[in-house]
Amino acid sequence: MNQLEQLKQYTKVVADTGDFQSIKAYAPRDATTNPSLILKAVQKDEYKPLLEKAVRDNPHASTSEVIDKLLIAFGGEILKVVSGRVSTEIDARLSFDVEANVAKGRELIDLYERAGFDRERVLIKIASTWEGIKAAEILEKEMIHCNLTLLFSLPQAIACAEAGVQLISPFVGRIYDWYKKQTGIDYEGAEDPGVQSVKKIYNYFRKFGYETEVMGASFRNTGQILELAGCDLLTISPELLQQLADSNEPVERKLSADNAGAMAKISVDEKTFRFMLNEDAMATEKLAEGIRAFCADSGKLKQIISGMR
């Protein structure tokens, strides 16, 4: 078996892309999108008809409403390709607004259900701010399952687990980027700070019996992916999926519920969350940077749509 086939023995493989045509060959279980990936996809000729249809069919809708329709159009096409779930992201501008996140999550699920898709096949992606986590807690009680993204630290992960969130997406590559820039070290294997962060979160969840799924995300190379073999899920770009498919090197399981080790339980209320996050310069900077970047790409998508009306 190639490395991708071997990896699937230990971990659910998820495609990280809005390019749903490119993922068929890799047979992922789920797929994730974000504003940057959707922006990239709509600039390709094969996906422009989806954008044009969303604009044409909603002449009196606001630009934000057209974007929602576009997200559901992409999500619906992805759900025709994968057997499992698709993650659809809420506008990052709402990252610090509990009520707005809840309202938007309900709207997106309603659009999916009206399009004929079961809510069990959809994860609403929300930034892992305190407000985003509290919004997810409310949505989960309504059986609207959530994927908490832009997650860079253990307190973010614990707060998500205690809120009963379905899934979290700790970012490996962006953590690696930050430490490489700070130290000049090109980390590899188990020494990679991003890999270490996901392992710590995974082990903590298994140690204390949390049911929240851990999905490693934001990979820079296949080495990071292979170090997390055994994680609940891993969301991987088409380029790295292809590299795994092209290699027949052996894949060893690295994460297991049996290897959690000794850990102290941490209770994370709002004050503890904000203080611990503030103490982590990397997590604080990358969370803010990620929100800004997603907001910027959403803005570019709005400009494209405005120019078509």
CSV table of C-alpha atoms in Angstrom, one decimal:
chain,number,residue,atom,x,y,z
A,1,MET,CA,0.0,0.0,0.0
A,2,ASN,CA,1.1,3.6,-0.6
A,3,GLN,CA,1.4,5.9,2.4
A,4,LEU,CA,-2.1,7.4,1.9
A,5,GLU,CA,-3.6,4.0,2.1
A,6,GLN,CA,-1.5,3.0,5.1
A,7,LEU,CA,-2.5,6.3,6.9
A,8,LYS,CA,-6.2,5.5,6.4
A,9,GLN,CA,-5.7,2.4,8.5
A,10,TYR,CA,-5.0,4.6,11.6
A,11,THR,CA,-6.7,8.0,10.8
A,12,LYS,CA,-9.7,9.4,8.9
A,13,VAL,CA,-8.3,11.4,6.0
A,14,VAL,CA,-10.0,14.7,5.2
A,15,ALA,CA,-9.4,16.8,2.1
A,16,ASP,CA,-8.5,20.4,2.8
A,17,THR,CA,-9.7,22.3,-0.3
A,18,GLY,CA,-12.6,23.9,-2.1
A,19,ASP,CA,-11.5,22.2,-5.3
A,20,PHE,CA,-13.9,19.3,-5.1
A,21,GLN,CA,-13.0,17.9,-8.5
A,22,SER,CA,-9.4,17.3,-7.4
A,23,ILE,CA,-10.2,15.2,-4.4
A,24,LYS,CA,-12.1,12.3,-6.0
A,25,ALA,CA,-8.9,10.3,-6.6
A,26,TYR,CA,-8.0,10.4,-2.9
A,27,ALA,CA,-11.3,9.1,-1.6
A,28,PRO,CA,-11.3,11.2,1.6
A,29,ARG,CA,-13.9,10.6,4.3
A,30,ASP,CA,-14.6,14.4,4.8
A,31,ALA,CA,-13.6,17.7,3.4
A,32,THR,CA,-12.9,21.1,4.9
A,33,THR,CA,-13.1,24.6,3.3
A,34,ASN,CA,-12.3,28.1,4.5
A,35,PRO,CA,-12.6,31.6,2.9
A,36,SER,CA,-9.1,31.5,1.4
A,37,LEU,CA,-9.8,28.1,-0.2
A,38,ILE,CA,-13.1,29.2,-1.6
A,39,LEU,CA,-11.6,32.5,-2.9
A,40,LYS,CA,-8.9,30.4,-4.7
A,41,ALA,CA,-11.4,28.0,-6.1
A,42,VAL,CA,-13.8,30.6,-7.7
A,43,GLN,CA,-10.9,32.0,-9.6
A,44,LYS,CA,-10.6,28.8,-11.6
A,45,ASP,CA,-12.5,28.4,-14.8
A,46,GLU,CA,-14.2,25.2,-13.8
A,47,TYR,CA,-15.8,26.8,-10.7
A,48,LYS,CA,-16.8,30.1,-12.1
A,49,PRO,CA,-20.3,28.7,-13.1
A,50,LEU,CA,-21.0,28.1,-9.3
A,51,LEU,CA,-20.1,31.7,-8.6
A,52,GLU,CA,-22.1,33.1,-11.5
A,53,LYS,CA,-25.1,31.0,-10.6
A,54,ALA,CA,-25.0,32.2,-6.9
A,55,VAL,CA,-25.0,35.9,-8.2
A,56,ARG,CA,-27.5,35.3,-10.9
A,57,ASP,CA,-30.1,33.5,-8.7
A,58,ASN,CA,-30.0,36.0,-5.9
A,59,PRO,CA,-30.2,39.5,-7.6
A,60,HIS,CA,-31.8,41.2,-4.6
A,61,ALA,CA,-29.8,39.5,-1.9
A,62,SER,CA,-26.9,41.3,0.0
A,63,THR,CA,-23.4,40.4,-0.9
A,64,SER,CA,-23.1,38.4,2.4
A,65,GLU,CA,-26.2,36.4,1.5
A,66,VAL,CA,-24.8,35.6,-1.9
A,67,ILE,CA,-21.6,34.4,-0.2
A,68,ASP,CA,-23.7,32.1,2.0
A,69,LYS,CA,-25.4,30.7,-1.1
A,70,LEU,CA,-22.0,30.2,-2.7
A,71,LEU,CA,-20.6,28.4,0.4
A,72,ILE,CA,-23.6,26.0,0.4
A,73,ALA,CA,-23.1,25.4,-3.4
A,74,PHE,CA,-19.5,24.4,-2.8
A,75,GLY,CA,-20.4,22.4,0.2
A,76,GLY,CA,-23.2,20.6,-1.6
A,77,GLU,CA,-20.9,19.6,-4.5
A,78,ILE,CA,-18.3,18.4,-2.0
A,79,LEU,CA,-20.9,16.2,-0.2
A,80,LYS,CA,-21.6,14.5,-3.6
A,81,VAL,CA,-17.9,13.5,-3.6
A,82,VAL,CA,-17.2,12.5,0.0
A,83,SER,CA,-19.1,10.0,2.1
A,84,GLY,CA,-18.9,12.0,5.3
A,85,ARG,CA,-19.0,15.6,6.3
A,86,VAL,CA,-18.1,19.0,4.9
A,87,SER,CA,-16.9,21.9,7.1
A,88,THR,CA,-18.3,25.4,6.1
A,89,GLU,CA,-16.8,28.5,7.8
A,90,ILE,CA,-18.6,31.4,9.4
A,91,ASP,CA,-17.4,34.9,8.4
A,92,ALA,CA,-14.3,35.6,10.6
A,93,ARG,CA,-15.6,39.1,11.3
A,94,LEU,CA,-18.0,37.5,13.7
A,95,SER,CA,-15.3,35.8,15.7
A,96,PHE,CA,-16.0,37.9,18.8
A,97,ASP,CA,-19.8,37.9,18.7
A,98,VAL,CA,-21.5,34.9,20.3
A,99,GLU,CA,-25.1,35.8,19.1
A,100,ALA,CA,-24.0,36.5,15.5
A,101,ASN,CA,-22.1,33.2,15.3
A,102,VAL,CA,-25.1,31.3,16.6
A,103,ALA,CA,-27.5,33.1,14.2
A,104,LYS,CA,-25.2,32.5,11.2
A,105,GLY,CA,-24.7,28.8,12.2
A,106,ARG,CA,-28.4,28.3,12.2
A,107,GLU,CA,-28.8,30.1,8.8
A,108,LEU,CA,-26.1,27.9,7.2
A,109,ILE,CA,-27.6,24.7,8.5
A,110,ASP,CA,-31.1,25.8,7.3
A,111,LEU,CA,-29.7,26.5,3.8
A,112,TYR,CA,-28.0,23.0,3.7
A,113,GLU,CA,-31.3,21.3,4.9
A,114,ARG,CA,-33.3,23.2,2.3
A,115,ALA,CA,-30.8,22.0,-0.3
A,116,GLY,CA,-31.5,18.4,0.8
A,117,PHE,CA,-28.5,17.7,3.0
A,118,ASP,CA,-28.8,16.3,6.5
A,119,ARG,CA,-27.2,18.5,9.2
A,120,GLU,CA,-25.3,15.5,10.5
A,121,ARG,CA,-23.1,15.8,7.3
A,122,VAL,CA,-22.2,19.5,8.0
A,123,LEU,CA,-19.8,21.0,10.5
A,124,ILE,CA,-20.0,24.8,11.1
A,125,LYS,CA,-16.4,26.2,11.3
A,126,ILE,CA,-15.9,28.9,13.9
A,127,ALA,CA,-12.7,30.6,15.1
A,128,SER,CA,-11.5,29.3,18.5
A,129,THR,CA,-12.0,32.6,20.4
A,130,TRP,CA,-13.8,32.5,23.7
A,131,GLU,CA,-16.9,33.8,22.0
A,132,GLY,CA,-16.6,31.3,19.2
A,133,ILE,CA,-16.4,28.4,21.7
A,134,LYS,CA,-19.5,29.7,23.6
A,135,ALA,CA,-21.4,30.0,20.3
A,136,ALA,CA,-20.5,26.4,19.4
A,137,GLU,CA,-21.7,25.2,22.8
A,138,ILE,CA,-25.1,26.7,22.1
A,139,LEU,CA,-25.2,25.3,18.5
A,140,GLU,CA,-24.1,21.8,19.6
A,141,LYS,CA,-27.2,21.6,22.0
A,142,GLU,CA,-29.3,22.2,18.9
A,143,MET,CA,-27.5,19.3,17.1
A,144,ILE,CA,-25.7,21.8,14.9
A,145,HIS,CA,-22.2,20.3,15.0
A,146,CYS,CA,-19.1,22.5,14.9
A,147,ASN,CA,-15.5,22.5,13.9
A,148,LEU,CA,-13.5,25.0,15.9
A,149,THR,CA,-10.7,26.3,13.8
A,150,LEU,CA,-7.6,28.6,14.2
A,151,LEU,CA,-6.7,26.6,17.3
A,152,PHE,CA,-3.1,26.9,18.5
A,153,SER,CA,-3.1,26.0,22.2
A,154,LEU,CA,-4.1,23.6,24.9
A,155,PRO,CA,-6.5,26.1,26.7
A,156,GLN,CA,-8.4,26.6,23.4
A,157,ALA,CA,-8.7,22.9,23.0
A,158,ILE,CA,-9.8,22.2,26.6
A,159,ALA,CA,-12.4,25.0,26.4
A,160,CYS,CA,-13.8,23.4,23.2
A,161,ALA,CA,-13.9,19.9,24.8
A,162,GLU,CA,-15.7,21.2,27.9
A,163,ALA,CA,-18.2,23.0,25.7
A,164,GLY,CA,-19.0,19.7,24.0
A,165,VAL,CA,-17.7,20.7,20.6
A,166,GLN,CA,-17.8,18.0,17.9
A,167,LEU,CA,-14.4,18.6,16.4
A,168,ILE,CA,-11.3,20.9,16.7
A,169,SER,CA,-8.7,21.7,14.1
A,170,PRO,CA,-5.3,22.4,15.8
A,171,PHE,CA,-3.0,24.1,13.2
A,172,VAL,CA,0.3,22.3,12.8
A,173,GLY,CA,1.9,24.3,10.0
A,174,ARG,CA,1.2,27.7,11.3
A,175,ILE,CA,2.7,26.8,14.7
A,176,TYR,CA,5.8,25.4,12.9
A,177,ASP,CA,6.0,28.7,10.9
A,178,TRP,CA,6.0,30.8,14.0
A,179,TYR,CA,8.7,28.8,15.8
A,180,LYS,CA,10.9,28.6,12.7
A,181,LYS,CA,10.7,32.3,12.3
A,182,GLN,CA,11.6,32.9,15.9
A,183,THR,CA,14.5,30.4,16.1
A,184,GLY,CA,15.7,29.8,12.6
A,185,ILE,CA,15.4,26.1,13.2
A,186,ASP,CA,13.8,23.9,10.5
A,187,TYR,CA,12.0,21.5,12.8
A,188,GLU,CA,11.5,17.9,11.7
A,189,GLY,CA,9.6,14.8,12.9
A,190,ALA,CA,8.7,14.6,16.6
A,191,GLU,CA,10.7,17.8,17.3
A,192,ASP,CA,8.2,19.9,15.3
A,193,PRO,CA,6.4,22.3,17.8
A,194,GLY,CA,3.2,22.0,15.7
A,195,VAL,CA,3.3,18.2,15.9
A,196,GLN,CA,4.0,18.4,19.6
A,197,SER,CA,1.0,20.7,20.2
A,198,VAL,CA,-1.5,18.3,18.5
A,199,LYS,CA,0.0,15.3,20.3
A,200,LYS,CA,-0.4,17.0,23.7
A,201,ILE,CA,-4.1,17.9,22.9
A,202,TYR,CA,-4.8,14.4,21.6
A,203,ASN,CA,-3.3,12.8,24.7
A,204,TYR,CA,-5.1,15.2,27.0
A,205,PHE,CA,-8.5,14.4,25.4
A,206,ARG,CA,-7.9,10.6,25.6
A,207,LYS,CA,-6.6,10.8,29.2
A,208,PHE,CA,-9.7,12.6,30.5
A,209,GLY,CA,-12.3,10.9,28.3
A,210,TYR,CA,-13.4,13.9,26.1
A,211,GLU,CA,-15.3,12.9,23.0
A,212,THR,CA,-14.3,15.9,20.9
A,213,GLU,CA,-12.6,14.8,17.8
A,214,VAL,CA,-9.1,16.0,17.1
A,215,MET,CA,-8.3,16.9,13.5
A,216,GLY,CA,-4.7,18.0,12.8
A,217,ALA,CA,-4.7,20.8,10.1
A,218,SER,CA,-2.5,23.2,8.2
A,219,PHE,CA,0.4,20.9,7.2
A,220,ARG,CA,3.6,22.1,5.5
A,221,ASN,CA,5.0,18.6,4.6
A,222,THR,CA,4.2,14.9,4.8
A,223,GLY,CA,6.6,14.5,7.7
A,224,GLN,CA,4.2,16.4,9.9
A,225,ILE,CA,1.3,14.3,8.7
A,226,LEU,CA,3.1,11.0,9.3
A,227,GLU,CA,4.1,12.0,12.9
A,228,LEU,CA,0.4,12.3,13.7
A,229,ALA,CA,-0.7,8.9,12.2
A,230,GLY,CA,-3.3,7.7,14.7
A,231,CYS,CA,-4.9,11.1,15.3
A,232,ASP,CA,-8.7,11.0,15.0
A,233,LEU,CA,-8.6,12.9,11.7
A,234,LEU,CA,-6.1,14.8,9.5
A,235,THR,CA,-7.2,17.4,6.9
A,236,ILE,CA,-4.7,17.5,4.1
A,237,SER,CA,-4.3,19.6,0.9
A,238,PRO,CA,-4.5,17.8,-2.5
A,239,GLU,CA,-0.8,18.5,-3.1
A,240,LEU,CA,0.2,16.6,0.1
A,241,LEU,CA,-2.4,13.9,-0.5
A,242,GLN,CA,-0.7,13.3,-3.9
A,243,GLN,CA,2.8,13.1,-2.2
A,244,LEU,CA,1.5,10.5,0.2
A,245,ALA,CA,-0.1,8.5,-2.7
A,246,ASP,CA,3.2,8.6,-4.6
A,247,SER,CA,5.2,7.0,-1.7
A,248,ASN,CA,5.3,3.4,-0.6
A,249,GLU,CA,7.5,4.0,2.5
A,250,PRO,CA,6.1,2.4,5.7
A,251,VAL,CA,3.7,4.4,7.9
A,252,GLU,CA,3.9,3.8,11.7
A,253,ARG,CA,1.1,4.6,14.1
A,254,LYS,CA,2.3,7.4,16.4
A,255,LEU,CA,-0.8,8.4,18.4
A,256,SER,CA,-2.8,6.0,20.5
A,257,ALA,CA,-5.3,6.3,23.3
A,258,ASP,CA,-3.1,3.9,25.3
A,259,ASN,CA,-0.2,6.3,25.4
A,260,ALA,CA,-1.7,9.4,27.0
A,261,GLY,CA,0.7,9.4,30.0
A,262,ALA,CA,0.6,11.4,33.2
A,263,MET,CA,-1.2,14.8,32.9
A,264,ALA,CA,-2.9,17.2,35.3
A,265,LYS,CA,-6.5,18.2,34.6
A,266,ILE,CA,-7.0,21.9,33.9
A,267,SER,CA,-10.3,23.7,34.4
A,268,VAL,CA,-10.7,26.5,31.9
A,269,ASP,CA,-13.2,29.3,32.7
A,270,GLU,CA,-13.2,32.6,30.8
A,271,LYS,CA,-10.6,34.3,33.0
A,272,THR,CA,-8.2,31.3,32.8
A,273,PHE,CA,-8.7,30.9,29.1
A,274,ARG,CA,-7.9,34.5,28.4
A,275,PHE,CA,-4.9,34.6,30.7
A,276,MET,CA,-3.4,31.3,29.4
A,277,LEU,CA,-3.9,32.4,25.8
A,278,ASN,CA,-2.3,35.8,26.5
A,279,GLU,CA,0.7,34.0,28.1
A,280,ASP,CA,1.2,32.1,24.8
A,281,ALA,CA,2.7,34.6,22.4
A,282,MET,CA,2.5,32.2,19.4
A,283,ALA,CA,-1.1,31.3,19.9
A,284,THR,CA,-2.2,34.9,20.5
A,285,GLU,CA,-0.4,36.1,17.4
A,286,LYS,CA,-1.5,33.3,15.1
A,287,LEU,CA,-5.1,33.5,16.2
A,288,ALA,CA,-5.2,37.2,15.5
A,289,GLU,CA,-3.3,36.8,12.2
A,290,GLY,CA,-5.6,34.0,11.1
A,291,ILE,CA,-8.8,36.0,11.7
A,292,ARG,CA,-7.3,39.0,9.8
A,293,ALA,CA,-6.3,36.8,6.9
A,294,PHE,CA,-9.7,35.1,6.6
A,295,CYS,CA,-11.4,38.5,6.9
A,296,ALA,CA,-9.2,39.8,4.1
A,297,ASP,CA,-10.1,36.9,1.8
A,298,SER,CA,-13.8,37.2,2.5
A,299,GLY,CA,-13.4,40.9,1.6
A,300,LYS,CA,-11.8,40.0,-1.7
A,301,LEU,CA,-14.6,37.5,-2.5
A,302,LYS,CA,-17.2,40.3,-1.8
A,303,GLN,CA,-15.3,42.6,-4.2
A,304,ILE,CA,-15.5,39.9,-6.9
A,305,ILE,CA,-19.2,39.4,-6.3
A,306,SER,CA,-19.9,43.2,-6.2
A,307,GLY,CA,-18.1,43.5,-9.6
A,308,MET,CA,-20.4,41.0,-11.1
A,309,ARG,CA,-23.7,42.7,-10.1
